[in-house]
Structures are given as C-alpha cells and as structure tokens.
Amino acid sequence: MTMDVNTPAQIAAYLSAANFSILEQKMIFENKNLGTHLFWESEAASSCFYIKQGLVKVYKITEDGQELILHLLQAGDFYMEIGGSEARFNCSAVVMENSVVGCISTSSLEDLVSSSGSFAVEFMKWMGLLHRTTQSKFRDLMLYGKNGALASTLIRMSNSYGEPCEQGIRIQLKMTKTEIANLMGTTREGVSRMLSAYQEQGAIAYLDGHLVIRDLAYLRSIVQCPDCPPDICRM
C-alpha cells in the first residue's frame, strides 16, 4: 500500500516545497526489490533514506532471537540514524514490497542543515515529530501492558492503513499475528488470545483476510486514548 506523501505524518508536510525539492535533488533514487536490505544493524550509518514508493520494515533482533518491528516505513517517510556521521545503525531495514527509495549521505544532509537556517528549523520540527511518536508508543506499553500495546497498535494501524467500509475501518495492510506480535515485542499466542477477546467484544472482525476495526472507541478506552493527532498516532 502506498500513501499520499503530503499527509501530515510525513516529511514533505514539514518542509517547504522549496526545501523538500532541494532535499530530493540531493538524493539518488533506486528501485529496491522485495527482500532487499537497506542497512544492517551495527553498519555505519552513512546514509539516510526516503521512501518514495513501497514499504520498508525497520526491525531489531533481540538477544533471545525474537524480531521486534520498530517502524513500518511507507511512501513519504524519511529515515535516519540520529547521531551524526560517526553513528551506527542500531537496527536493520528490509524492503517488504517492491519499492523506490531515495538515498542521501549523512554528510550531505548535515551540510544542508548547516547551510540553510530555514531547512534546519523545518527539519528540527520533523525530528520533534519522531520523538513524540516514540514517546506515545512507550506510554501505551508501559502504562497499559500488552493489552494496551495491542489496542494502541490497532489504533495506529487504522490511522496509517485504515479505509472506511460498511463494517468499520478496514486495514488495507495484511499482517500476520506473528508480525503484529513483533510490533509489540510479545508472543503470537498472546496476540491471538487478545484478538479473539476483541472479536468476542465486537471490537474487531475479519473481511476477506483483512482486519476490520468495528469499535474504535473500545480500543481507545483501553489506553485512555488522549486523541493524539494522526501524525503522532501512526505506525
């Protein structure tokens, strides 16, 4: 699934048209096939990535061998490792569907930030968005446990991939229970039990293999949802 790059959650909404054009001009765009890795954990973070089209999974393998999905990057998303040209990636990224990805060196991005005050201010606002998004994810997990993490994940999925339908909100992106569990750092069995409970409550359903959220208010009540704007409450 691809989304409009001008949605509030993505970098083009934080940069002026002129500054975004400058950023794009400094990128090298390449077609990336399904299964291609953009980078590996511990590799030098010498490049930053813009997803022009497609879907990219950013993940980390824990000490016990479990995959933890940190981000699902979609069209319009920009990813970088904060820490400068000496930083190393603390996670890995793999292409989930055939994609078009723009690459800019970290040093070129640093030069752009240092040479343009307007770009620097706008870019800092976008970085602030990433920080608030991460904070909100930790809030739901730490305050409301696994049940809250699942409810929060479904709410975020509805904002990022939801499409209204007669039954409620249809999640266009198909994810297995294992993949949903990996978004939360828990087990497939635990997610399966919680989803079954949600289904019994009438909060969710399935339609042609797609998850449908029927009662968004019920999910929001689990995490006492503070009604974060869509640019923060997303995958």
PDB file of C-alpha atoms in Angstrom:
ATOM      1  CA  MET A   1       0.000   0.000   0.000  1.00  0.00           C
ATOM      2  CA  THR A   2       1.229   3.500  -0.791  1.00  0.00           C
ATOM      3  CA  MET A   3       0.014   6.733   0.730  1.00  0.00           C
ATOM      4  CA  ASP A   4      -0.023  10.388  -0.241  1.00  0.00           C
ATOM      5  CA  VAL A   5       3.342  11.956   0.600  1.00  0.00           C
ATOM      6  CA  ASN A   6       1.537  15.119   1.681  1.00  0.00           C
ATOM      7  CA  THR A   7      -0.179  13.524   4.671  1.00  0.00           C
ATOM      8  CA  PRO A   8       0.639  15.313   7.954  1.00  0.00           C
ATOM      9  CA  ALA A   9       2.804  12.442   9.221  1.00  0.00           C
ATOM     10  CA  GLN A  10       5.487  12.689   6.554  1.00  0.00           C
ATOM     11  CA  ILE A  11       8.497  14.868   5.969  1.00  0.00           C
ATOM     12  CA  ALA A  12       7.093  16.727   2.938  1.00  0.00           C
ATOM     13  CA  ALA A  13       4.463  18.243   5.234  1.00  0.00           C
ATOM     14  CA  TYR A  14       7.194  19.722   7.468  1.00  0.00           C
ATOM     15  CA  LEU A  15       9.461  21.138   4.778  1.00  0.00           C
ATOM     16  CA  SER A  16       8.533  23.951   2.450  1.00  0.00           C
ATOM     17  CA  ALA A  17       8.128  22.966  -1.199  1.00  0.00           C
ATOM     18  CA  ALA A  18      11.466  24.628  -1.985  1.00  0.00           C
ATOM     19  CA  ASN A  19      13.361  22.875   0.821  1.00  0.00           C
ATOM     20  CA  PHE A  20      11.819  19.497   0.027  1.00  0.00           C
ATOM     21  CA  SER A  21      12.830  19.957  -3.610  1.00  0.00           C
ATOM     22  CA  ILE A  22      16.418  20.689  -2.532  1.00  0.00           C
ATOM     23  CA  LEU A  23      16.416  17.538  -0.406  1.00  0.00           C
ATOM     24  CA  GLU A  24      15.075  15.426  -3.277  1.00  0.00           C
ATOM     25  CA  GLN A  25      17.668  16.802  -5.698  1.00  0.00           C
ATOM     26  CA  LYS A  26      20.453  15.568  -3.434  1.00  0.00           C
ATOM     27  CA  MET A  27      19.053  12.032  -3.350  1.00  0.00           C
ATOM     28  CA  ILE A  28      19.861   9.086  -5.580  1.00  0.00           C
ATOM     29  CA  PHE A  29      16.706   7.071  -6.288  1.00  0.00           C
ATOM     30  CA  GLU A  30      16.813   3.325  -6.871  1.00  0.00           C
ATOM     31  CA  ASN A  31      14.302   0.540  -7.336  1.00  0.00           C
ATOM     32  CA  LYS A  32      14.533  -1.939  -4.464  1.00  0.00           C
ATOM     33  CA  ASN A  33      13.108  -5.429  -4.785  1.00  0.00           C
ATOM     34  CA  LEU A  34      11.210  -7.318  -2.107  1.00  0.00           C
ATOM     35  CA  GLY A  35      13.647  -8.740   0.451  1.00  0.00           C
ATOM     36  CA  THR A  36      16.450  -6.244  -0.202  1.00  0.00           C
ATOM     37  CA  HIS A  37      18.101  -4.852   2.926  1.00  0.00           C
ATOM     38  CA  LEU A  38      18.688  -1.107   3.042  1.00  0.00           C
ATOM     39  CA  PHE A  39      21.033  -1.458   6.007  1.00  0.00           C
ATOM     40  CA  TRP A  40      22.053  -3.856   8.748  1.00  0.00           C
ATOM     41  CA  GLU A  41      22.410  -3.350  12.492  1.00  0.00           C
ATOM     42  CA  SER A  42      25.877  -2.094  13.553  1.00  0.00           C
ATOM     43  CA  GLU A  43      26.636  -0.923   9.992  1.00  0.00           C
ATOM     44  CA  ALA A  44      27.980   2.622   9.687  1.00  0.00           C
ATOM     45  CA  ALA A  45      25.015   4.989   9.390  1.00  0.00           C
ATOM     46  CA  SER A  46      26.478   6.893   6.465  1.00  0.00           C
ATOM     47  CA  SER A  47      23.186   7.211   4.549  1.00  0.00           C
ATOM     48  CA  CYS A  48      19.610   8.373   5.111  1.00  0.00           C
ATOM     49  CA  PHE A  49      16.609   7.012   3.249  1.00  0.00           C
ATOM     50  CA  TYR A  50      13.413   8.423   1.765  1.00  0.00           C
ATOM     51  CA  ILE A  51      10.644   6.009   0.789  1.00  0.00           C
ATOM     52  CA  LYS A  52       9.209   7.389  -2.431  1.00  0.00           C
ATOM     53  CA  GLN A  53       7.094   4.292  -3.062  1.00  0.00           C
ATOM     54  CA  GLY A  54       6.581   0.986  -1.293  1.00  0.00           C
ATOM     55  CA  LEU A  55       7.001  -0.386   2.228  1.00  0.00           C
ATOM     56  CA  VAL A  56      10.085  -0.924   4.405  1.00  0.00           C
ATOM     57  CA  LYS A  57      10.314  -2.715   7.753  1.00  0.00           C
ATOM     58  CA  VAL A  58      12.766  -1.443  10.352  1.00  0.00           C
ATOM     59  CA  TYR A  59      13.457  -4.134  12.937  1.00  0.00           C
ATOM     60  CA  LYS A  60      15.799  -5.365  15.613  1.00  0.00           C
ATOM     61  CA  ILE A  61      16.674  -8.901  16.678  1.00  0.00           C
ATOM     62  CA  THR A  62      16.688  -9.281  20.469  1.00  0.00           C
ATOM     63  CA  GLU A  63      19.206 -11.337  22.428  1.00  0.00           C
ATOM     64  CA  ASP A  64      16.789 -14.275  22.561  1.00  0.00           C
ATOM     65  CA  GLY A  65      16.367 -14.221  18.773  1.00  0.00           C
ATOM     66  CA  GLN A  66      12.957 -12.549  18.617  1.00  0.00           C
ATOM     67  CA  GLU A  67      12.236  -9.964  15.949  1.00  0.00           C
ATOM     68  CA  LEU A  68      10.986  -6.600  17.168  1.00  0.00           C
ATOM     69  CA  ILE A  69       9.471  -4.359  14.489  1.00  0.00           C
ATOM     70  CA  LEU A  70      10.290  -0.730  15.276  1.00  0.00           C
ATOM     71  CA  HIS A  71       8.780   1.025  12.248  1.00  0.00           C
ATOM     72  CA  LEU A  72       6.897   0.320   9.048  1.00  0.00           C
ATOM     73  CA  LEU A  73       8.051   2.998   6.637  1.00  0.00           C
ATOM     74  CA  GLN A  74       5.653   3.857   3.835  1.00  0.00           C
ATOM     75  CA  ALA A  75       5.635   6.265   0.911  1.00  0.00           C
ATOM     76  CA  GLY A  76       6.703   9.716   2.090  1.00  0.00           C
ATOM     77  CA  ASP A  77       8.644   8.550   5.159  1.00  0.00           C
ATOM     78  CA  PHE A  78      12.256   9.532   5.802  1.00  0.00           C
ATOM     79  CA  TYR A  79      14.613   7.504   7.990  1.00  0.00           C
ATOM     80  CA  MET A  80      17.950   8.410   9.514  1.00  0.00           C
ATOM     81  CA  GLU A  81      20.063   7.364  12.455  1.00  0.00           C
ATOM     82  CA  ILE A  82      20.395  10.311  14.809  1.00  0.00           C
ATOM     83  CA  GLY A  83      23.977  10.752  15.934  1.00  0.00           C
ATOM     84  CA  GLY A  84      25.886  12.218  13.005  1.00  0.00           C
ATOM     85  CA  SER A  85      28.289  10.740  10.512  1.00  0.00           C
ATOM     86  CA  GLU A  86      30.038   8.600  13.159  1.00  0.00           C
ATOM     87  CA  ALA A  87      26.844   6.825  14.238  1.00  0.00           C
ATOM     88  CA  ARG A  88      25.991   3.211  13.503  1.00  0.00           C
ATOM     89  CA  PHE A  89      22.570   1.761  12.811  1.00  0.00           C
ATOM     90  CA  ASN A  90      21.065   0.179  15.921  1.00  0.00           C
ATOM     91  CA  CYS A  91      18.601  -1.839  13.826  1.00  0.00           C
ATOM     92  CA  SER A  92      18.125  -3.277  10.320  1.00  0.00           C
ATOM     93  CA  ALA A  93      15.753  -2.422   7.467  1.00  0.00           C
ATOM     94  CA  VAL A  94      14.320  -4.690   4.765  1.00  0.00           C
ATOM     95  CA  VAL A  95      12.051  -3.934   1.801  1.00  0.00           C
ATOM     96  CA  MET A  96       8.599  -5.519   2.266  1.00  0.00           C
ATOM     97  CA  GLU A  97       7.359  -4.894  -1.284  1.00  0.00           C
ATOM     98  CA  ASN A  98       8.991  -3.623  -4.457  1.00  0.00           C
ATOM     99  CA  SER A  99       9.870  -0.027  -3.625  1.00  0.00           C
ATOM    100  CA  VAL A 100      11.513   3.151  -4.861  1.00  0.00           C
ATOM    101  CA  VAL A 101      13.952   4.521  -2.295  1.00  0.00           C
ATOM    102  CA  GLY A 102      15.919   7.763  -2.282  1.00  0.00           C
ATOM    103  CA  CYS A 103      19.325   7.792  -0.584  1.00  0.00           C
ATOM    104  CA  ILE A 104      21.270  10.806   0.672  1.00  0.00           C
ATOM    105  CA  SER A 105      24.575  10.629   2.523  1.00  0.00           C
ATOM    106  CA  THR A 106      24.533  11.706   6.155  1.00  0.00           C
ATOM    107  CA  SER A 107      27.306  14.207   5.439  1.00  0.00           C
ATOM    108  CA  SER A 108      25.278  15.809   2.610  1.00  0.00           C
ATOM    109  CA  LEU A 109      22.270  16.116   4.913  1.00  0.00           C
ATOM    110  CA  GLU A 110      24.437  17.687   7.608  1.00  0.00           C
ATOM    111  CA  ASP A 111      25.780  20.199   5.075  1.00  0.00           C
ATOM    112  CA  LEU A 112      22.235  21.069   4.038  1.00  0.00           C
ATOM    113  CA  VAL A 113      21.156  21.603   7.655  1.00  0.00           C
ATOM    114  CA  SER A 114      24.178  23.770   8.444  1.00  0.00           C
ATOM    115  CA  SER A 115      23.895  25.874   5.273  1.00  0.00           C
ATOM    116  CA  SER A 116      20.185  26.702   5.423  1.00  0.00           C
ATOM    117  CA  GLY A 117      18.535  28.127   8.520  1.00  0.00           C
ATOM    118  CA  SER A 118      15.013  27.610   7.183  1.00  0.00           C
ATOM    119  CA  PHE A 119      15.750  23.984   6.308  1.00  0.00           C
ATOM    120  CA  ALA A 120      17.281  23.404   9.746  1.00  0.00           C
ATOM    121  CA  VAL A 121      14.230  24.786  11.579  1.00  0.00           C
ATOM    122  CA  GLU A 122      11.774  22.769   9.486  1.00  0.00           C
ATOM    123  CA  PHE A 123      13.889  19.630   9.803  1.00  0.00           C
ATOM    124  CA  MET A 124      14.023  20.030  13.598  1.00  0.00           C
ATOM    125  CA  LYS A 125      10.222  20.182  13.697  1.00  0.00           C
ATOM    126  CA  TRP A 126      10.069  16.897  11.790  1.00  0.00           C
ATOM    127  CA  MET A 127      12.569  15.324  14.204  1.00  0.00           C
ATOM    128  CA  GLY A 128      10.381  16.510  17.064  1.00  0.00           C
ATOM    129  CA  LEU A 129       7.504  14.572  15.490  1.00  0.00           C
ATOM    130  CA  LEU A 130       9.568  11.368  15.565  1.00  0.00           C
ATOM    131  CA  HIS A 131      10.395  11.929  19.224  1.00  0.00           C
ATOM    132  CA  ARG A 132       6.739  12.457  20.178  1.00  0.00           C
ATOM    133  CA  THR A 133       5.699   9.364  18.196  1.00  0.00           C
ATOM    134  CA  THR A 134       8.226   7.208  20.052  1.00  0.00           C
ATOM    135  CA  GLN A 135       7.146   8.664  23.384  1.00  0.00           C
ATOM    136  CA  SER A 136       3.496   7.836  22.718  1.00  0.00           C
ATOM    137  CA  LYS A 137       4.347   4.214  21.849  1.00  0.00           C
ATOM    138  CA  PHE A 138       6.288   3.748  25.084  1.00  0.00           C
ATOM    139  CA  ARG A 139       3.470   5.404  27.025  1.00  0.00           C
ATOM    140  CA  ASP A 140       0.914   2.865  25.881  1.00  0.00           C
ATOM    141  CA  LEU A 141       3.187  -0.117  26.510  1.00  0.00           C
ATOM    142  CA  MET A 142       4.462   0.965  29.912  1.00  0.00           C
ATOM    143  CA  LEU A 143       1.159   2.177  31.340  1.00  0.00           C
ATOM    144  CA  TYR A 144      -1.235  -0.398  29.910  1.00  0.00           C
ATOM    145  CA  GLY A 145       0.824  -3.555  29.309  1.00  0.00           C
ATOM    146  CA  LYS A 146       0.428  -5.973  26.411  1.00  0.00           C
ATOM    147  CA  ASN A 147      -3.311  -5.408  26.078  1.00  0.00           C
ATOM    148  CA  GLY A 148      -2.736  -1.679  25.817  1.00  0.00           C
ATOM    149  CA  ALA A 149       0.116  -2.214  23.361  1.00  0.00           C
ATOM    150  CA  LEU A 150      -2.161  -4.253  21.093  1.00  0.00           C
ATOM    151  CA  ALA A 151      -5.005  -1.736  21.296  1.00  0.00           C
ATOM    152  CA  SER A 152      -2.531   1.058  20.547  1.00  0.00           C
ATOM    153  CA  THR A 153      -1.080  -0.898  17.610  1.00  0.00           C
ATOM    154  CA  LEU A 154      -4.527  -1.418  16.086  1.00  0.00           C
ATOM    155  CA  ILE A 155      -5.372   2.271  16.511  1.00  0.00           C
ATOM    156  CA  ARG A 156      -2.105   3.209  14.793  1.00  0.00           C
ATOM    157  CA  MET A 157      -2.797   0.727  12.005  1.00  0.00           C
ATOM    158  CA  SER A 158      -6.197   2.336  11.457  1.00  0.00           C
ATOM    159  CA  ASN A 159      -4.550   5.770  11.118  1.00  0.00           C
ATOM    160  CA  SER A 160      -1.785   4.553   8.813  1.00  0.00           C
ATOM    161  CA  TYR A 161      -3.573   1.924   6.722  1.00  0.00           C
ATOM    162  CA  GLY A 162      -7.272   2.258   7.506  1.00  0.00           C
ATOM    163  CA  GLU A 163     -10.013   2.687   4.926  1.00  0.00           C
ATOM    164  CA  PRO A 164     -13.681   3.255   5.876  1.00  0.00           C
ATOM    165  CA  CYS A 165     -16.031   0.432   4.974  1.00  0.00           C
ATOM    166  CA  GLU A 166     -19.569  -0.607   5.922  1.00  0.00           C
ATOM    167  CA  GLN A 167     -18.327  -2.709   8.837  1.00  0.00           C
ATOM    168  CA  GLY A 168     -15.973  -0.051  10.219  1.00  0.00           C
ATOM    169  CA  ILE A 169     -12.333   0.619   9.331  1.00  0.00           C
ATOM    170  CA  ARG A 170     -10.669  -1.923   7.041  1.00  0.00           C
ATOM    171  CA  ILE A 171      -6.905  -2.269   7.489  1.00  0.00           C
ATOM    172  CA  GLN A 172      -5.501  -2.441   3.962  1.00  0.00           C
ATOM    173  CA  LEU A 173      -2.133  -3.810   5.038  1.00  0.00           C
ATOM    174  CA  LYS A 174      -2.360  -7.536   5.759  1.00  0.00           C
ATOM    175  CA  MET A 175      -0.255  -8.582   8.739  1.00  0.00           C
ATOM    176  CA  THR A 176       0.042 -11.991  10.348  1.00  0.00           C
ATOM    177  CA  LYS A 177      -0.451 -12.435  14.084  1.00  0.00           C
ATOM    178  CA  THR A 178       3.278 -13.086  14.339  1.00  0.00           C
ATOM    179  CA  GLU A 179       4.042  -9.743  12.663  1.00  0.00           C
ATOM    180  CA  ILE A 180       1.611  -7.933  14.967  1.00  0.00           C
ATOM    181  CA  ALA A 181       3.291  -9.647  17.933  1.00  0.00           C
ATOM    182  CA  ASN A 182       6.670  -8.464  16.645  1.00  0.00           C
ATOM    183  CA  LEU A 183       5.388  -4.880  16.684  1.00  0.00           C
ATOM    184  CA  MET A 184       4.749  -5.261  20.404  1.00  0.00           C
ATOM    185  CA  GLY A 185       7.618  -7.476  21.496  1.00  0.00           C
ATOM    186  CA  THR A 186       5.316 -10.285  22.626  1.00  0.00           C
ATOM    187  CA  THR A 187       4.261 -13.770  21.505  1.00  0.00           C
ATOM    188  CA  ARG A 188       1.962 -14.832  18.692  1.00  0.00           C
ATOM    189  CA  GLU A 189      -0.092 -16.859  21.172  1.00  0.00           C
ATOM    190  CA  GLY A 190      -0.664 -13.841  23.378  1.00  0.00           C
ATOM    191  CA  VAL A 191      -1.748 -11.693  20.440  1.00  0.00           C
ATOM    192  CA  SER A 192      -4.069 -14.460  19.218  1.00  0.00           C
ATOM    193  CA  ARG A 193      -5.816 -14.628  22.605  1.00  0.00           C
ATOM    194  CA  MET A 194      -6.237 -10.863  22.819  1.00  0.00           C
ATOM    195  CA  LEU A 195      -7.537 -10.587  19.256  1.00  0.00           C
ATOM    196  CA  SER A 196     -10.052 -13.344  19.970  1.00  0.00           C
ATOM    197  CA  ALA A 197     -11.226 -11.418  23.024  1.00  0.00           C
ATOM    198  CA  TYR A 198     -11.566  -8.234  20.967  1.00  0.00           C
ATOM    199  CA  GLN A 199     -13.566 -10.183  18.378  1.00  0.00           C
ATOM    200  CA  GLU A 200     -15.904 -11.527  21.062  1.00  0.00           C
ATOM    201  CA  GLN A 201     -16.426  -7.954  22.288  1.00  0.00           C
ATOM    202  CA  GLY A 202     -17.347  -6.902  18.745  1.00  0.00           C
ATOM    203  CA  ALA A 203     -14.394  -4.532  18.538  1.00  0.00           C
ATOM    204  CA  ILE A 204     -12.805  -6.211  15.507  1.00  0.00           C
ATOM    205  CA  ALA A 205     -13.752  -8.582  12.692  1.00  0.00           C
ATOM    206  CA  TYR A 206     -12.176 -10.099   9.593  1.00  0.00           C
ATOM    207  CA  LEU A 207     -13.199  -9.489   5.995  1.00  0.00           C
ATOM    208  CA  ASP A 208     -11.516 -11.276   3.081  1.00  0.00           C
ATOM    209  CA  GLY A 209      -8.388 -11.756   5.164  1.00  0.00           C
ATOM    210  CA  HIS A 210      -8.269  -8.112   6.244  1.00  0.00           C
ATOM    211  CA  LEU A 211      -8.639  -6.956   9.824  1.00  0.00           C
ATOM    212  CA  VAL A 212     -11.621  -4.639  10.325  1.00  0.00           C
ATOM    213  CA  ILE A 213     -11.903  -2.368  13.348  1.00  0.00           C
ATOM    214  CA  ARG A 214     -15.581  -2.163  14.244  1.00  0.00           C
ATOM    215  CA  ASP A 215     -15.393  -0.321  17.560  1.00  0.00           C
ATOM    216  CA  LEU A 216     -12.523   2.151  17.647  1.00  0.00           C
ATOM    217  CA  ALA A 217     -13.901   3.739  20.818  1.00  0.00           C
ATOM    218  CA  TYR A 218     -13.499   0.424  22.662  1.00  0.00           C
ATOM    219  CA  LEU A 219      -9.819   0.223  21.705  1.00  0.00           C
ATOM    220  CA  ARG A 220      -9.275   3.840  22.698  1.00  0.00           C
ATOM    221  CA  SER A 221     -10.838   3.204  26.107  1.00  0.00           C
ATOM    222  CA  ILE A 222      -8.228   0.522  26.843  1.00  0.00           C
ATOM    223  CA  VAL A 223      -5.372   3.025  26.599  1.00  0.00           C
ATOM    224  CA  GLN A 224      -7.415   6.042  27.715  1.00  0.00           C
ATOM    225  CA  CYS A 225      -6.545   7.480  24.319  1.00  0.00           C
ATOM    226  CA  PRO A 226      -5.587  11.184  24.572  1.00  0.00           C
ATOM    227  CA  ASP A 227      -6.683  11.765  20.939  1.00  0.00           C
ATOM    228  CA  CYS A 228      -3.191  12.348  19.596  1.00  0.00           C
ATOM    229  CA  PRO A 229      -3.151  13.827  16.075  1.00  0.00           C
ATOM    230  CA  PRO A 230      -2.690  11.298  13.222  1.00  0.00           C
ATOM    231  CA  ASP A 231       0.873  12.456  12.565  1.00  0.00           C
ATOM    232  CA  ILE A 232       1.850  11.120  16.012  1.00  0.00           C
ATOM    233  CA  CYS A 233      -0.541   8.158  16.381  1.00  0.00           C
ATOM    234  CA  ARG A 234       0.806   6.096  13.479  1.00  0.00           C
ATOM    235  CA  MET A 235       2.937   3.068  12.736  1.00  0.00           C
TER     236      MET A 235
END
